[in-house]
Amino acid sequence: MTLEEKLKVCLNCDNRKFDMKRGTVCKLTDEKPTFEDSCPDYKGSTYQKSSDNSYQNYEPEFGGWLKFMMVIICVGVALSIIQNINDLKSSAYDTYVVAFVIAHCLSFTAMAGYAIYCFIRKKANAVFWGYAYFTYCLLTNLFIICFNGESDLVMDGVRALVTCVAWMFFLHYSDNVNELFPKDKRTVKKHDWILAINGILIPYIVLFSSL
């Protein structure tokens, strides 16, 4: 068995653990798997040995929290767009603010949509775009906290900021995320960074250009 085939076995073993530098390793030996045809220390219920003592094919699946995260992203984008549209209808804003809201909604929607697409397609840059989306949310809510005088909006911003940080911790520490997207298999290309940075900064460049 190749190392990759052995790691597929380890992914559903209760004796596995995730190391941030090396990826999936054995909790008993603190090393990468070294067994040949079968592991004597394998412990799991879903992924069992077949009759010829080999292992059935196994692919990690999306867990409940990861699915819930994608639902949260969709709901967050929808609520943000609705709120921004209602704000524009109910108040008189200058051209720069209107342009900022439009740019924000477009960037927010595009970043969320692409992040979900990458997760569903199990792209190597999926986790990066998850971080990018929640970073954008975090900065947006920091902006609301710092520059909005309404106490209700400030409290909403604080709650949203804490939520963003919690989801970023989830992306970092979740076993399910690290199984689906092993750290050594993740790749982030130059255009990913360019698109993410531009998507975050352009709305604020539009807004502050009026100052």
PDB file of C-alpha atoms in Angstrom, residues 25-194:
ATOM      1  CA  VAL A  25      -0.589  10.690  12.164  1.00  0.00           C
ATOM      2  CA  CYS A  26      -1.186   7.759  14.510  1.00  0.00           C
ATOM      3  CA  LYS A  27      -2.143   8.757  18.041  1.00  0.00           C
ATOM      4  CA  LEU A  28      -0.388   5.651  19.419  1.00  0.00           C
ATOM      5  CA  THR A  29       2.974   6.097  17.697  1.00  0.00           C
ATOM      6  CA  ASP A  30       2.868   9.814  16.815  1.00  0.00           C
ATOM      7  CA  GLU A  31       4.111   8.822  13.349  1.00  0.00           C
ATOM      8  CA  LYS A  32       2.800   8.367   9.820  1.00  0.00           C
ATOM      9  CA  PRO A  33       1.355   4.861   9.161  1.00  0.00           C
ATOM     10  CA  THR A  34       3.931   2.120   8.473  1.00  0.00           C
ATOM     11  CA  PHE A  35       1.703  -0.992   8.201  1.00  0.00           C
ATOM     12  CA  GLU A  36       1.623  -2.996   4.966  1.00  0.00           C
ATOM     13  CA  ASP A  37      -1.648  -4.842   4.276  1.00  0.00           C
ATOM     14  CA  SER A  38      -3.542  -4.168   7.504  1.00  0.00           C
ATOM     15  CA  CYS A  39      -3.065  -2.250  10.720  1.00  0.00           C
ATOM     16  CA  PRO A  40      -3.259  -4.316  13.951  1.00  0.00           C
ATOM     17  CA  ASP A  41      -4.193  -1.195  15.921  1.00  0.00           C
ATOM     18  CA  TYR A  42      -7.043  -0.094  13.635  1.00  0.00           C
ATOM     19  CA  LYS A  43     -10.102   0.934  15.620  1.00  0.00           C
ATOM     20  CA  GLY A  44     -13.216   2.153  13.867  1.00  0.00           C
ATOM     21  CA  SER A  45     -16.814   1.267  13.130  1.00  0.00           C
ATOM     22  CA  THR A  46     -17.559   2.710   9.679  1.00  0.00           C
ATOM     23  CA  TYR A  47     -14.435   1.685   7.830  1.00  0.00           C
ATOM     24  CA  GLN A  48     -13.956  -2.068   8.218  1.00  0.00           C
ATOM     25  CA  LYS A  49     -11.687  -4.721   6.757  1.00  0.00           C
ATOM     26  CA  SER A  50     -13.108  -6.837   3.963  1.00  0.00           C
ATOM     27  CA  SER A  51     -13.001 -10.649   3.850  1.00  0.00           C
ATOM     28  CA  ASP A  52      -9.575 -10.732   2.173  1.00  0.00           C
ATOM     29  CA  ASN A  53      -8.135  -8.631   5.039  1.00  0.00           C
ATOM     30  CA  SER A  54      -7.826  -5.556   2.806  1.00  0.00           C
ATOM     31  CA  TYR A  55      -9.625  -2.288   3.422  1.00  0.00           C
ATOM     32  CA  GLN A  56     -12.714  -1.018   1.697  1.00  0.00           C
ATOM     33  CA  ASN A  57     -12.369   2.269  -0.192  1.00  0.00           C
ATOM     34  CA  TYR A  58     -13.111   5.248   2.025  1.00  0.00           C
ATOM     35  CA  GLU A  59     -13.622   8.912   1.265  1.00  0.00           C
ATOM     36  CA  PRO A  60     -14.303  11.374   4.099  1.00  0.00           C
ATOM     37  CA  GLU A  61     -17.685  13.061   3.880  1.00  0.00           C
ATOM     38  CA  PHE A  62     -18.936  16.481   4.869  1.00  0.00           C
ATOM     39  CA  GLY A  63     -19.859  16.508   8.544  1.00  0.00           C
ATOM     40  CA  GLY A  64     -22.821  18.302  10.036  1.00  0.00           C
ATOM     41  CA  TRP A  65     -20.879  21.348  11.250  1.00  0.00           C
ATOM     42  CA  LEU A  66     -19.233  21.902   7.872  1.00  0.00           C
ATOM     43  CA  LYS A  67     -22.621  21.698   6.143  1.00  0.00           C
ATOM     44  CA  PHE A  68     -24.034  24.066   8.749  1.00  0.00           C
ATOM     45  CA  MET A  69     -21.190  26.511   8.067  1.00  0.00           C
ATOM     46  CA  MET A  70     -22.100  26.623   4.371  1.00  0.00           C
ATOM     47  CA  VAL A  71     -25.763  27.234   5.260  1.00  0.00           C
ATOM     48  CA  ILE A  72     -24.668  30.050   7.588  1.00  0.00           C
ATOM     49  CA  ILE A  73     -22.661  31.623   4.764  1.00  0.00           C
ATOM     50  CA  CYS A  74     -25.684  31.557   2.432  1.00  0.00           C
ATOM     51  CA  VAL A  75     -28.030  32.969   5.083  1.00  0.00           C
ATOM     52  CA  GLY A  76     -25.496  35.634   6.067  1.00  0.00           C
ATOM     53  CA  VAL A  77     -25.157  36.875   2.499  1.00  0.00           C
ATOM     54  CA  ALA A  78     -28.926  36.942   1.961  1.00  0.00           C
ATOM     55  CA  LEU A  79     -29.551  38.876   5.194  1.00  0.00           C
ATOM     56  CA  SER A  80     -26.734  41.320   4.454  1.00  0.00           C
ATOM     57  CA  ILE A  81     -28.089  42.119   0.988  1.00  0.00           C
ATOM     58  CA  ILE A  82     -31.651  42.561   2.279  1.00  0.00           C
ATOM     59  CA  GLN A  83     -30.484  44.827   5.113  1.00  0.00           C
ATOM     60  CA  ASN A  84     -28.369  46.994   2.798  1.00  0.00           C
ATOM     61  CA  ILE A  85     -31.203  47.362   0.286  1.00  0.00           C
ATOM     62  CA  ASN A  86     -33.645  48.351   3.050  1.00  0.00           C
ATOM     63  CA  ASP A  87     -31.148  50.886   4.420  1.00  0.00           C
ATOM     64  CA  LEU A  88     -30.769  52.488   0.995  1.00  0.00           C
ATOM     65  CA  LYS A  89     -34.540  52.699   0.562  1.00  0.00           C
ATOM     66  CA  SER A  90     -35.201  54.215   3.970  1.00  0.00           C
ATOM     67  CA  SER A  91     -32.409  56.809   4.063  1.00  0.00           C
ATOM     68  CA  ALA A  92     -30.835  59.415   1.813  1.00  0.00           C
ATOM     69  CA  TYR A  93     -27.209  58.558   1.070  1.00  0.00           C
ATOM     70  CA  ASP A  94     -24.692  60.262  -1.184  1.00  0.00           C
ATOM     71  CA  THR A  95     -23.350  58.630  -4.329  1.00  0.00           C
ATOM     72  CA  TYR A  96     -20.209  57.280  -2.675  1.00  0.00           C
ATOM     73  CA  VAL A  97     -22.129  55.453   0.048  1.00  0.00           C
ATOM     74  CA  VAL A  98     -24.486  53.930  -2.530  1.00  0.00           C
ATOM     75  CA  ALA A  99     -21.468  52.834  -4.579  1.00  0.00           C
ATOM     76  CA  PHE A 100     -19.901  51.339  -1.432  1.00  0.00           C
ATOM     77  CA  VAL A 101     -23.050  49.344  -0.608  1.00  0.00           C
ATOM     78  CA  ILE A 102     -23.268  48.008  -4.175  1.00  0.00           C
ATOM     79  CA  ALA A 103     -19.547  47.100  -4.220  1.00  0.00           C
ATOM     80  CA  HIS A 104     -19.867  45.498  -0.783  1.00  0.00           C
ATOM     81  CA  CYS A 105     -22.860  43.366  -1.795  1.00  0.00           C
ATOM     82  CA  LEU A 106     -21.153  42.233  -5.012  1.00  0.00           C
ATOM     83  CA  SER A 107     -17.860  41.378  -3.278  1.00  0.00           C
ATOM     84  CA  PHE A 108     -19.592  39.693  -0.347  1.00  0.00           C
ATOM     85  CA  THR A 109     -21.806  37.577  -2.612  1.00  0.00           C
ATOM     86  CA  ALA A 110     -18.984  36.635  -4.987  1.00  0.00           C
ATOM     87  CA  MET A 111     -16.635  35.641  -2.150  1.00  0.00           C
ATOM     88  CA  ALA A 112     -19.305  33.588  -0.378  1.00  0.00           C
ATOM     89  CA  GLY A 113     -20.433  31.879  -3.571  1.00  0.00           C
ATOM     90  CA  TYR A 114     -16.913  30.965  -4.613  1.00  0.00           C
ATOM     91  CA  ALA A 115     -16.041  29.705  -1.114  1.00  0.00           C
ATOM     92  CA  ILE A 116     -19.063  27.384  -1.108  1.00  0.00           C
ATOM     93  CA  TYR A 117     -18.259  26.215  -4.646  1.00  0.00           C
ATOM     94  CA  CYS A 118     -14.682  25.360  -3.605  1.00  0.00           C
ATOM     95  CA  PHE A 119     -15.879  23.420  -0.555  1.00  0.00           C
ATOM     96  CA  ILE A 120     -18.493  21.458  -2.508  1.00  0.00           C
ATOM     97  CA  ARG A 121     -16.018  20.627  -5.289  1.00  0.00           C
ATOM     98  CA  LYS A 122     -13.328  19.862  -2.666  1.00  0.00           C
ATOM     99  CA  LYS A 123     -10.896  22.291  -4.238  1.00  0.00           C
ATOM    100  CA  ALA A 124      -7.417  22.596  -2.764  1.00  0.00           C
ATOM    101  CA  ASN A 125      -8.019  26.301  -2.061  1.00  0.00           C
ATOM    102  CA  ALA A 126     -11.372  25.808  -0.293  1.00  0.00           C
ATOM    103  CA  VAL A 127     -10.117  26.462   3.242  1.00  0.00           C
ATOM    104  CA  PHE A 128      -8.323  29.620   2.075  1.00  0.00           C
ATOM    105  CA  TRP A 129     -11.571  31.014   0.663  1.00  0.00           C
ATOM    106  CA  GLY A 130     -13.379  30.073   3.848  1.00  0.00           C
ATOM    107  CA  TYR A 131     -10.839  32.142   5.785  1.00  0.00           C
ATOM    108  CA  ALA A 132     -11.126  34.957   3.215  1.00  0.00           C
ATOM    109  CA  TYR A 133     -14.911  35.098   3.585  1.00  0.00           C
ATOM    110  CA  PHE A 134     -14.850  35.200   7.389  1.00  0.00           C
ATOM    111  CA  THR A 135     -11.987  37.731   7.331  1.00  0.00           C
ATOM    112  CA  TYR A 136     -14.167  39.985   5.176  1.00  0.00           C
ATOM    113  CA  CYS A 137     -17.067  39.523   7.620  1.00  0.00           C
ATOM    114  CA  LEU A 138     -14.768  40.268  10.562  1.00  0.00           C
ATOM    115  CA  LEU A 139     -13.413  43.492   9.023  1.00  0.00           C
ATOM    116  CA  THR A 140     -16.908  44.619   8.036  1.00  0.00           C
ATOM    117  CA  ASN A 141     -18.164  44.190  11.575  1.00  0.00           C
ATOM    118  CA  LEU A 142     -15.093  45.925  13.014  1.00  0.00           C
ATOM    119  CA  PHE A 143     -15.946  48.847  10.731  1.00  0.00           C
ATOM    120  CA  ILE A 144     -19.522  48.857  12.052  1.00  0.00           C
ATOM    121  CA  ILE A 145     -18.316  48.762  15.679  1.00  0.00           C
ATOM    122  CA  CYS A 146     -15.819  51.589  15.187  1.00  0.00           C
ATOM    123  CA  PHE A 147     -17.796  53.987  12.993  1.00  0.00           C
ATOM    124  CA  ASN A 148     -21.449  53.450  13.907  1.00  0.00           C
ATOM    125  CA  GLY A 149     -22.961  55.312  16.818  1.00  0.00           C
ATOM    126  CA  GLU A 150     -26.128  53.227  17.167  1.00  0.00           C
ATOM    127  CA  SER A 151     -25.807  50.891  20.156  1.00  0.00           C
ATOM    128  CA  ASP A 152     -28.016  48.181  18.623  1.00  0.00           C
ATOM    129  CA  LEU A 153     -25.872  47.996  15.479  1.00  0.00           C
ATOM    130  CA  VAL A 154     -22.701  47.982  17.565  1.00  0.00           C
ATOM    131  CA  MET A 155     -23.951  45.013  19.603  1.00  0.00           C
ATOM    132  CA  ASP A 156     -24.973  43.210  16.402  1.00  0.00           C
ATOM    133  CA  GLY A 157     -21.468  43.870  15.093  1.00  0.00           C
ATOM    134  CA  VAL A 158     -19.866  42.462  18.242  1.00  0.00           C
ATOM    135  CA  ARG A 159     -21.981  39.283  18.053  1.00  0.00           C
ATOM    136  CA  ALA A 160     -21.178  38.846  14.362  1.00  0.00           C
ATOM    137  CA  LEU A 161     -17.473  39.435  15.013  1.00  0.00           C
ATOM    138  CA  VAL A 162     -17.392  36.727  17.698  1.00  0.00           C
ATOM    139  CA  THR A 163     -19.217  34.366  15.325  1.00  0.00           C
ATOM    140  CA  CYS A 164     -16.650  35.006  12.579  1.00  0.00           C
ATOM    141  CA  VAL A 165     -13.772  34.243  14.943  1.00  0.00           C
ATOM    142  CA  ALA A 166     -15.509  31.035  16.084  1.00  0.00           C
ATOM    143  CA  TRP A 167     -15.905  29.814  12.492  1.00  0.00           C
ATOM    144  CA  MET A 168     -12.262  30.619  11.729  1.00  0.00           C
ATOM    145  CA  PHE A 169     -11.249  28.490  14.731  1.00  0.00           C
ATOM    146  CA  PHE A 170     -13.517  25.761  13.358  1.00  0.00           C
ATOM    147  CA  LEU A 171     -11.750  25.847   9.983  1.00  0.00           C
ATOM    148  CA  HIS A 172      -8.398  25.643  11.744  1.00  0.00           C
ATOM    149  CA  TYR A 173      -9.083  22.858  14.239  1.00  0.00           C
ATOM    150  CA  SER A 174     -11.926  20.750  12.791  1.00  0.00           C
ATOM    151  CA  ASP A 175     -10.973  17.102  12.181  1.00  0.00           C
ATOM    152  CA  ASN A 176     -13.564  16.935   9.415  1.00  0.00           C
ATOM    153  CA  VAL A 177     -12.046  19.933   7.605  1.00  0.00           C
ATOM    154  CA  ASN A 178      -8.531  18.561   7.995  1.00  0.00           C
ATOM    155  CA  GLU A 179      -9.620  15.144   6.697  1.00  0.00           C
ATOM    156  CA  LEU A 180     -11.383  16.558   3.638  1.00  0.00           C
ATOM    157  CA  PHE A 181      -8.675  19.124   2.991  1.00  0.00           C
ATOM    158  CA  PRO A 182      -5.346  17.826   4.378  1.00  0.00           C
ATOM    159  CA  LYS A 183      -2.937  20.650   5.036  1.00  0.00           C
ATOM    160  CA  ASP A 184      -0.247  19.168   2.801  1.00  0.00           C
ATOM    161  CA  LYS A 185      -2.729  18.997  -0.093  1.00  0.00           C
ATOM    162  CA  ARG A 186      -3.935  22.593   0.142  1.00  0.00           C
ATOM    163  CA  THR A 187      -2.703  25.055  -2.465  1.00  0.00           C
ATOM    164  CA  VAL A 188      -3.279  28.793  -2.701  1.00  0.00           C
ATOM    165  CA  LYS A 189      -2.265  30.419  -5.965  1.00  0.00           C
ATOM    166  CA  LYS A 190      -1.270  34.020  -6.608  1.00  0.00           C
ATOM    167  CA  HIS A 191      -4.608  34.858  -8.233  1.00  0.00           C
ATOM    168  CA  ASP A 192      -6.445  33.613  -5.109  1.00  0.00           C
ATOM    169  CA  TRP A 193      -4.622  36.200  -3.009  1.00  0.00           C
ATOM    170  CA  ILE A 194      -5.185  38.944  -5.599  1.00  0.00           C
TER     171      ILE A 194
END
